[in-house]
């Protein structure tokens, strides 16, 4: 089956710094990738949708300048949390699809901002 | 705006007993409904979707538009069914954006 990886799986950063999370489709070309955020014991909330070679579409309430998304190739999308603060601490999950209807999910990245 | 409600955060069922995980949605259009499952230490994966009308691992779910429900059922629970289950909605067929419920943690008691 299709595999999506995320790197790193866990990251700690200091308040005010930026952190980049990578999402890769390992065995297929992903025309669309999605970024979700999940707080403890809560559901996944879609943050943005990115299509290869074009700007990401952000959901209402998600700050574009804070959560920079780049989908530079058909196998890689990155999420950069800029000037991170403790309230940005969360579990970030990406998913990818390749023209078919099913989304394949990555294992997630736990971000802790101190 | 669309919304997905899973009223049970936790559900414990004895092995061999029937299982029903509830999911209700609110959306005025014709949505596409899904069930996703996350086993311990594994990533989220698609279990089934209503449009395919198939049974996966013994689970079935019927979309009831009158009651705006998409409950997940299995007649005989197995220990390996213990997992976190999420109901999700896409606003229409082919729409990529998913709205998830808060999930139900199912525990099968041996």
PDB file of C-alpha atoms in Angstrom:
ATOM      1  CA  UNK A   1       0.000   0.000   0.000  1.00  0.00           C
ATOM      2  CA  UNK A   2       0.881   3.656  -0.280  1.00  0.00           C
ATOM      3  CA  UNK A   3       3.227   4.939   2.423  1.00  0.00           C
ATOM      4  CA  UNK A   4       3.576   8.451   3.762  1.00  0.00           C
ATOM      5  CA  UNK A   5       6.421   9.373   6.075  1.00  0.00           C
ATOM      6  CA  UNK A   6       6.999  12.367   8.299  1.00  0.00           C
ATOM      7  CA  UNK A   7      10.212  13.757   9.695  1.00  0.00           C
ATOM      8  CA  UNK A   8      10.936  14.341  12.458  1.00  0.00           C
ATOM      9  CA  UNK A   9       8.593  12.210  14.510  1.00  0.00           C
ATOM     10  CA  UNK A  10       9.238  14.358  17.549  1.00  0.00           C
ATOM     11  CA  UNK A  11      10.789  17.786  17.950  1.00  0.00           C
ATOM     12  CA  UNK A  12      11.373  20.205  20.793  1.00  0.00           C
ATOM     13  CA  UNK A  13      12.167  23.815  20.037  1.00  0.00           C
ATOM     14  CA  UNK A  14      12.518  27.018  21.980  1.00  0.00           C
ATOM     15  CA  UNK A  15       9.920  29.724  21.870  1.00  0.00           C
ATOM     16  CA  UNK A  16      10.582  32.167  19.041  1.00  0.00           C
ATOM     17  CA  UNK A  17      12.397  29.730  16.802  1.00  0.00           C
ATOM     18  CA  UNK A  18      11.084  28.087  13.640  1.00  0.00           C
ATOM     19  CA  UNK A  19      10.743  24.387  12.968  1.00  0.00           C
ATOM     20  CA  UNK A  20      10.225  22.538   9.713  1.00  0.00           C
ATOM     21  CA  UNK A  21       8.296  19.279   9.361  1.00  0.00           C
ATOM     22  CA  UNK A  22       8.599  17.163   6.225  1.00  0.00           C
ATOM     23  CA  UNK A  23       5.944  14.960   4.685  1.00  0.00           C
ATOM     24  CA  UNK A  24       6.943  12.505   1.963  1.00  0.00           C
ATOM     25  CA  UNK A  25       5.036  10.069  -0.181  1.00  0.00           C
ATOM     26  CA  UNK A  26       7.448   7.168  -0.486  1.00  0.00           C
ATOM     27  CA  UNK A  27       5.994   5.036  -3.243  1.00  0.00           C
ATOM     28  CA  UNK A  28       3.619   7.273  -5.116  1.00  0.00           C
ATOM     29  CA  UNK A  29       3.376  10.790  -6.467  1.00  0.00           C
ATOM     30  CA  UNK A  30       1.091  12.936  -4.373  1.00  0.00           C
ATOM     31  CA  UNK A  31      -0.760  15.588  -6.289  1.00  0.00           C
ATOM     32  CA  UNK A  32      -2.381  16.820  -3.097  1.00  0.00           C
ATOM     33  CA  UNK A  33      -1.181  16.847   0.480  1.00  0.00           C
ATOM     34  CA  UNK A  34      -3.029  17.869   3.589  1.00  0.00           C
ATOM     35  CA  UNK A  35      -1.834  19.111   6.951  1.00  0.00           C
ATOM     36  CA  UNK A  36      -3.806  18.436  10.113  1.00  0.00           C
ATOM     37  CA  UNK A  37      -3.356  19.415  13.707  1.00  0.00           C
ATOM     38  CA  UNK A  38      -4.475  17.317  16.646  1.00  0.00           C
ATOM     39  CA  UNK A  39      -4.627  18.466  20.243  1.00  0.00           C
ATOM     40  CA  UNK A  40      -4.624  15.863  23.021  1.00  0.00           C
ATOM     41  CA  UNK A  41      -7.834  13.877  23.139  1.00  0.00           C
ATOM     42  CA  UNK A  42      -9.292  15.953  20.336  1.00  0.00           C
ATOM     43  CA  UNK A  43      -9.999  15.348  16.710  1.00  0.00           C
ATOM     44  CA  UNK A  44      -7.881  16.095  13.672  1.00  0.00           C
ATOM     45  CA  UNK A  45      -8.412  19.605  12.379  1.00  0.00           C
ATOM     46  CA  UNK A  46      -7.533  20.348   8.779  1.00  0.00           C
ATOM     47  CA  UNK A  47      -5.095  23.232   8.573  1.00  0.00           C
ATOM     48  CA  UNK A  48      -4.370  23.483   4.870  1.00  0.00           C
ATOM     49  CA  UNK A  49      -4.425  21.744   1.528  1.00  0.00           C
ATOM     50  CA  UNK A  50      -1.453  21.919  -0.785  1.00  0.00           C
ATOM     51  CA  UNK A  51      -1.193  21.019  -4.437  1.00  0.00           C
ATOM     52  CA  UNK A  52       2.144  20.462  -6.069  1.00  0.00           C
ATOM     53  CA  UNK A  53       3.518  23.621  -7.591  1.00  0.00           C
ATOM     54  CA  UNK A  54       0.853  25.960  -6.277  1.00  0.00           C
ATOM     55  CA  UNK A  55       0.118  27.898  -3.131  1.00  0.00           C
ATOM     56  CA  UNK A  56      -1.509  26.144  -0.218  1.00  0.00           C
ATOM     57  CA  UNK A  57      -5.148  26.751   0.638  1.00  0.00           C
ATOM     58  CA  UNK A  58      -5.565  27.442   4.325  1.00  0.00           C
ATOM     59  CA  UNK A  59      -8.615  26.754   6.421  1.00  0.00           C
ATOM     60  CA  UNK A  60     -10.368  29.586   8.169  1.00  0.00           C
ATOM     61  CA  UNK A  61      -8.555  30.662  11.292  1.00  0.00           C
ATOM     62  CA  UNK A  62      -5.183  29.231  10.295  1.00  0.00           C
ATOM     63  CA  UNK A  63      -2.459  31.875  10.026  1.00  0.00           C
ATOM     64  CA  UNK A  64      -0.727  31.647   6.669  1.00  0.00           C
ATOM     65  CA  UNK A  65       2.326  33.545   7.815  1.00  0.00           C
ATOM     66  CA  UNK A  66       2.786  31.361  10.834  1.00  0.00           C
ATOM     67  CA  UNK A  67       2.309  27.983   9.192  1.00  0.00           C
ATOM     68  CA  UNK A  68       4.227  28.080   5.925  1.00  0.00           C
ATOM     69  CA  UNK A  69       3.503  25.212   3.580  1.00  0.00           C
ATOM     70  CA  UNK A  70       5.585  24.322   0.554  1.00  0.00           C
ATOM     71  CA  UNK A  71       4.692  21.525  -1.834  1.00  0.00           C
ATOM     72  CA  UNK A  72       7.691  21.757  -4.107  1.00  0.00           C
ATOM     73  CA  UNK A  73       7.554  18.289  -5.612  1.00  0.00           C
ATOM     74  CA  UNK A  74       5.155  15.421  -6.099  1.00  0.00           C
ATOM     75  CA  UNK A  75       6.676  13.566  -3.176  1.00  0.00           C
ATOM     76  CA  UNK A  76       7.441  16.270  -0.635  1.00  0.00           C
ATOM     77  CA  UNK A  77       5.515  18.874   1.300  1.00  0.00           C
ATOM     78  CA  UNK A  78       6.892  20.848   4.209  1.00  0.00           C
ATOM     79  CA  UNK A  79       5.218  22.678   7.059  1.00  0.00           C
ATOM     80  CA  UNK A  80       7.260  25.367   8.784  1.00  0.00           C
ATOM     81  CA  UNK A  81       6.018  26.702  12.078  1.00  0.00           C
ATOM     82  CA  UNK A  82       7.526  30.166  12.297  1.00  0.00           C
ATOM     83  CA  UNK A  83       8.259  31.961  15.549  1.00  0.00           C
ATOM     84  CA  UNK A  84       6.832  29.054  17.495  1.00  0.00           C
ATOM     85  CA  UNK A  85       5.161  29.596  20.841  1.00  0.00           C
ATOM     86  CA  UNK A  86       4.043  27.105  23.501  1.00  0.00           C
ATOM     87  CA  UNK A  87       0.464  27.238  22.206  1.00  0.00           C
ATOM     88  CA  UNK A  88       1.724  25.796  18.917  1.00  0.00           C
ATOM     89  CA  UNK A  89       2.665  22.610  20.710  1.00  0.00           C
ATOM     90  CA  UNK A  90       0.588  19.898  19.123  1.00  0.00           C
ATOM     91  CA  UNK A  91       0.580  16.774  17.007  1.00  0.00           C
ATOM     92  CA  UNK A  92       0.877  17.563  13.315  1.00  0.00           C
ATOM     93  CA  UNK A  93      -0.241  14.973  10.783  1.00  0.00           C
ATOM     94  CA  UNK A  94       0.026  15.048   7.032  1.00  0.00           C
ATOM     95  CA  UNK A  95      -1.806  13.011   4.435  1.00  0.00           C
ATOM     96  CA  UNK A  96      -1.349  12.577   0.712  1.00  0.00           C
ATOM     97  CA  UNK A  97      -3.391  11.450  -2.224  1.00  0.00           C
ATOM     98  CA  UNK A  98      -2.531  10.661  -5.818  1.00  0.00           C
ATOM     99  CA  UNK A  99      -5.601  11.452  -7.790  1.00  0.00           C
ATOM    100  CA  UNK A 100      -7.540   8.574  -6.231  1.00  0.00           C
ATOM    101  CA  UNK A 101     -10.040   9.338  -3.577  1.00  0.00           C
ATOM    102  CA  UNK A 102      -8.235   7.852  -0.566  1.00  0.00           C
ATOM    103  CA  UNK A 103      -5.915   9.868   1.605  1.00  0.00           C
ATOM    104  CA  UNK A 104      -2.914   8.100   3.101  1.00  0.00           C
ATOM    105  CA  UNK A 105      -1.786   9.425   6.436  1.00  0.00           C
ATOM    106  CA  UNK A 106       1.648   9.930   7.869  1.00  0.00           C
ATOM    107  CA  UNK A 107       2.553   8.837  11.396  1.00  0.00           C
ATOM    108  CA  UNK A 108       2.517  12.384  12.737  1.00  0.00           C
ATOM    109  CA  UNK A 109       5.038  14.759  14.317  1.00  0.00           C
ATOM    110  CA  UNK A 110       4.830  15.823  17.909  1.00  0.00           C
ATOM    111  CA  UNK A 111       5.963  19.409  18.377  1.00  0.00           C
ATOM    112  CA  UNK A 112       6.784  20.737  21.833  1.00  0.00           C
ATOM    113  CA  UNK A 113       7.654  24.401  22.185  1.00  0.00           C
ATOM    114  CA  UNK A 114       9.371  25.349  25.419  1.00  0.00           C
TER     115      UNK A 114
ATOM    116  CA  UNK B   1     -20.580  24.377   8.288  1.00  0.00           C
ATOM    117  CA  UNK B   2     -20.405  20.622   8.479  1.00  0.00           C
ATOM    118  CA  UNK B   3     -19.985  18.796  11.764  1.00  0.00           C
ATOM    119  CA  UNK B   4     -19.367  15.203  12.815  1.00  0.00           C
ATOM    120  CA  UNK B   5     -20.364  13.953  16.256  1.00  0.00           C
ATOM    121  CA  UNK B   6     -19.226  10.768  17.911  1.00  0.00           C
ATOM    122  CA  UNK B   7     -21.070  10.714  21.235  1.00  0.00           C
ATOM    123  CA  UNK B   8     -19.002   7.956  22.848  1.00  0.00           C
ATOM    124  CA  UNK B   9     -15.396   8.708  23.726  1.00  0.00           C
ATOM    125  CA  UNK B  10     -14.892   5.252  25.200  1.00  0.00           C
ATOM    126  CA  UNK B  11     -16.644   1.983  24.452  1.00  0.00           C
ATOM    127  CA  UNK B  12     -15.890  -1.408  25.957  1.00  0.00           C
ATOM    128  CA  UNK B  13     -17.360  -4.575  24.514  1.00  0.00           C
ATOM    129  CA  UNK B  14     -16.836  -8.233  25.326  1.00  0.00           C
ATOM    130  CA  UNK B  15     -15.236 -10.434  22.715  1.00  0.00           C
ATOM    131  CA  UNK B  16     -17.888 -12.025  20.564  1.00  0.00           C
ATOM    132  CA  UNK B  17     -20.497  -9.399  21.383  1.00  0.00           C
ATOM    133  CA  UNK B  18     -21.891  -6.986  18.778  1.00  0.00           C
ATOM    134  CA  UNK B  19     -20.267  -3.613  18.342  1.00  0.00           C
ATOM    135  CA  UNK B  20     -21.857  -0.341  17.303  1.00  0.00           C
ATOM    136  CA  UNK B  21     -19.928   2.905  17.125  1.00  0.00           C
ATOM    137  CA  UNK B  22     -22.191   5.884  16.651  1.00  0.00           C
ATOM    138  CA  UNK B  23     -21.625   8.738  14.251  1.00  0.00           C
ATOM    139  CA  UNK B  24     -23.968  11.589  13.464  1.00  0.00           C
ATOM    140  CA  UNK B  25     -23.339  14.421  11.097  1.00  0.00           C
ATOM    141  CA  UNK B  26     -24.779  17.768  10.210  1.00  0.00           C
ATOM    142  CA  UNK B  27     -24.515  19.014   6.672  1.00  0.00           C
ATOM    143  CA  UNK B  28     -27.190  20.221   4.328  1.00  0.00           C
ATOM    144  CA  UNK B  29     -25.758  18.702   1.161  1.00  0.00           C
ATOM    145  CA  UNK B  30     -24.992  15.130   0.106  1.00  0.00           C
ATOM    146  CA  UNK B  31     -21.823  14.219   1.957  1.00  0.00           C
ATOM    147  CA  UNK B  32     -19.438  11.362   1.616  1.00  0.00           C
ATOM    148  CA  UNK B  33     -18.912   9.522   4.923  1.00  0.00           C
ATOM    149  CA  UNK B  34     -15.899   7.541   6.078  1.00  0.00           C
ATOM    150  CA  UNK B  35     -14.655   5.533   9.004  1.00  0.00           C
ATOM    151  CA  UNK B  36     -10.968   5.671   9.824  1.00  0.00           C
ATOM    152  CA  UNK B  37      -9.181   3.456  12.340  1.00  0.00           C
ATOM    153  CA  UNK B  38      -5.977   3.946  14.284  1.00  0.00           C
ATOM    154  CA  UNK B  39      -4.497   0.875  15.959  1.00  0.00           C
ATOM    155  CA  UNK B  40      -2.056   1.258  18.811  1.00  0.00           C
ATOM    156  CA  UNK B  41       1.173   2.954  17.675  1.00  0.00           C
ATOM    157  CA  UNK B  42       0.037   2.964  14.070  1.00  0.00           C
ATOM    158  CA  UNK B  43      -1.062   5.683  11.720  1.00  0.00           C
ATOM    159  CA  UNK B  44      -4.595   6.545  10.746  1.00  0.00           C
ATOM    160  CA  UNK B  45      -5.983   4.365   7.969  1.00  0.00           C
ATOM    161  CA  UNK B  46      -9.193   4.160   6.039  1.00  0.00           C
ATOM    162  CA  UNK B  47     -11.550   1.435   7.237  1.00  0.00           C
ATOM    163  CA  UNK B  48     -14.483   1.980   4.923  1.00  0.00           C
ATOM    164  CA  UNK B  49     -16.524   4.589   3.101  1.00  0.00           C
ATOM    165  CA  UNK B  50     -20.215   4.565   2.468  1.00  0.00           C
ATOM    166  CA  UNK B  51     -20.050   4.887  -1.281  1.00  0.00           C
ATOM    167  CA  UNK B  52     -18.211   1.598  -1.695  1.00  0.00           C
ATOM    168  CA  UNK B  53     -20.787  -0.334   0.336  1.00  0.00           C
ATOM    169  CA  UNK B  54     -18.228  -2.942   1.283  1.00  0.00           C
ATOM    170  CA  UNK B  55     -17.482  -4.793   4.490  1.00  0.00           C
ATOM    171  CA  UNK B  56     -13.966  -4.495   5.843  1.00  0.00           C
ATOM    172  CA  UNK B  57     -12.755  -6.742   8.658  1.00  0.00           C
ATOM    173  CA  UNK B  58     -16.377  -7.611   9.325  1.00  0.00           C
ATOM    174  CA  UNK B  59     -17.395  -3.973   9.820  1.00  0.00           C
ATOM    175  CA  UNK B  60     -20.255  -2.343   7.951  1.00  0.00           C
ATOM    176  CA  UNK B  61     -21.777   1.109   8.040  1.00  0.00           C
ATOM    177  CA  UNK B  62     -24.970   2.341   6.468  1.00  0.00           C
ATOM    178  CA  UNK B  63     -25.597   5.953   5.661  1.00  0.00           C
ATOM    179  CA  UNK B  64     -28.992   6.998   7.009  1.00  0.00           C
ATOM    180  CA  UNK B  65     -29.779  10.360   5.508  1.00  0.00           C
ATOM    181  CA  UNK B  66     -33.027  10.693   7.431  1.00  0.00           C
ATOM    182  CA  UNK B  67     -31.260  10.356  10.752  1.00  0.00           C
ATOM    183  CA  UNK B  68     -27.996  11.854   9.439  1.00  0.00           C
ATOM    184  CA  UNK B  69     -26.122   8.931  10.882  1.00  0.00           C
ATOM    185  CA  UNK B  70     -23.352   6.606   9.761  1.00  0.00           C
ATOM    186  CA  UNK B  71     -22.980   4.113  12.581  1.00  0.00           C
ATOM    187  CA  UNK B  72     -20.248   1.477  12.386  1.00  0.00           C
ATOM    188  CA  UNK B  73     -21.283  -2.071  13.223  1.00  0.00           C
ATOM    189  CA  UNK B  74     -19.774  -5.495  13.623  1.00  0.00           C
ATOM    190  CA  UNK B  75     -21.775  -8.533  14.733  1.00  0.00           C
ATOM    191  CA  UNK B  76     -19.010 -10.266  16.675  1.00  0.00           C
ATOM    192  CA  UNK B  77     -16.174  -8.262  18.210  1.00  0.00           C
ATOM    193  CA  UNK B  78     -12.621  -9.558  18.096  1.00  0.00           C
ATOM    194  CA  UNK B  79      -9.719  -8.565  20.320  1.00  0.00           C
ATOM    195  CA  UNK B  80      -7.830  -7.106  17.377  1.00  0.00           C
ATOM    196  CA  UNK B  81     -10.652  -4.608  16.881  1.00  0.00           C
ATOM    197  CA  UNK B  82      -9.423  -2.612  19.872  1.00  0.00           C
ATOM    198  CA  UNK B  83      -8.443   0.764  18.423  1.00  0.00           C
ATOM    199  CA  UNK B  84      -9.407   4.398  18.012  1.00  0.00           C
ATOM    200  CA  UNK B  85     -12.152   4.938  15.448  1.00  0.00           C
ATOM    201  CA  UNK B  86     -12.865   8.243  13.716  1.00  0.00           C
ATOM    202  CA  UNK B  87     -15.873   9.091  11.629  1.00  0.00           C
ATOM    203  CA  UNK B  88     -15.213  11.645   8.888  1.00  0.00           C
ATOM    204  CA  UNK B  89     -17.175  13.599   6.317  1.00  0.00           C
ATOM    205  CA  UNK B  90     -16.377  15.097   2.949  1.00  0.00           C
ATOM    206  CA  UNK B  91     -18.870  17.638   1.681  1.00  0.00           C
ATOM    207  CA  UNK B  92     -19.466  15.771  -1.563  1.00  0.00           C
ATOM    208  CA  UNK B  93     -18.064  12.978  -3.658  1.00  0.00           C
ATOM    209  CA  UNK B  94     -14.598  13.856  -4.821  1.00  0.00           C
ATOM    210  CA  UNK B  95     -14.188  16.631  -2.282  1.00  0.00           C
ATOM    211  CA  UNK B  96     -10.849  16.268  -0.663  1.00  0.00           C
ATOM    212  CA  UNK B  97     -11.368  18.011   2.645  1.00  0.00           C
ATOM    213  CA  UNK B  98     -12.298  15.837   5.570  1.00  0.00           C
ATOM    214  CA  UNK B  99     -14.042  16.874   8.766  1.00  0.00           C
ATOM    215  CA  UNK B 100     -13.364  14.415  11.560  1.00  0.00           C
ATOM    216  CA  UNK B 101     -15.325  13.488  14.639  1.00  0.00           C
ATOM    217  CA  UNK B 102     -13.598  13.381  18.012  1.00  0.00           C
ATOM    218  CA  UNK B 103     -13.166   9.633  17.894  1.00  0.00           C
ATOM    219  CA  UNK B 104     -14.234   6.634  19.944  1.00  0.00           C
ATOM    220  CA  UNK B 105     -11.750   4.389  21.675  1.00  0.00           C
ATOM    221  CA  UNK B 106     -13.001   0.837  21.406  1.00  0.00           C
ATOM    222  CA  UNK B 107     -11.707  -1.752  23.844  1.00  0.00           C
ATOM    223  CA  UNK B 108     -12.554  -5.395  23.381  1.00  0.00           C
ATOM    224  CA  UNK B 109     -12.603  -7.310  26.646  1.00  0.00           C
ATOM    225  CA  UNK B 110     -11.280 -10.871  26.296  1.00  0.00           C
TER     226      UNK B 110
END
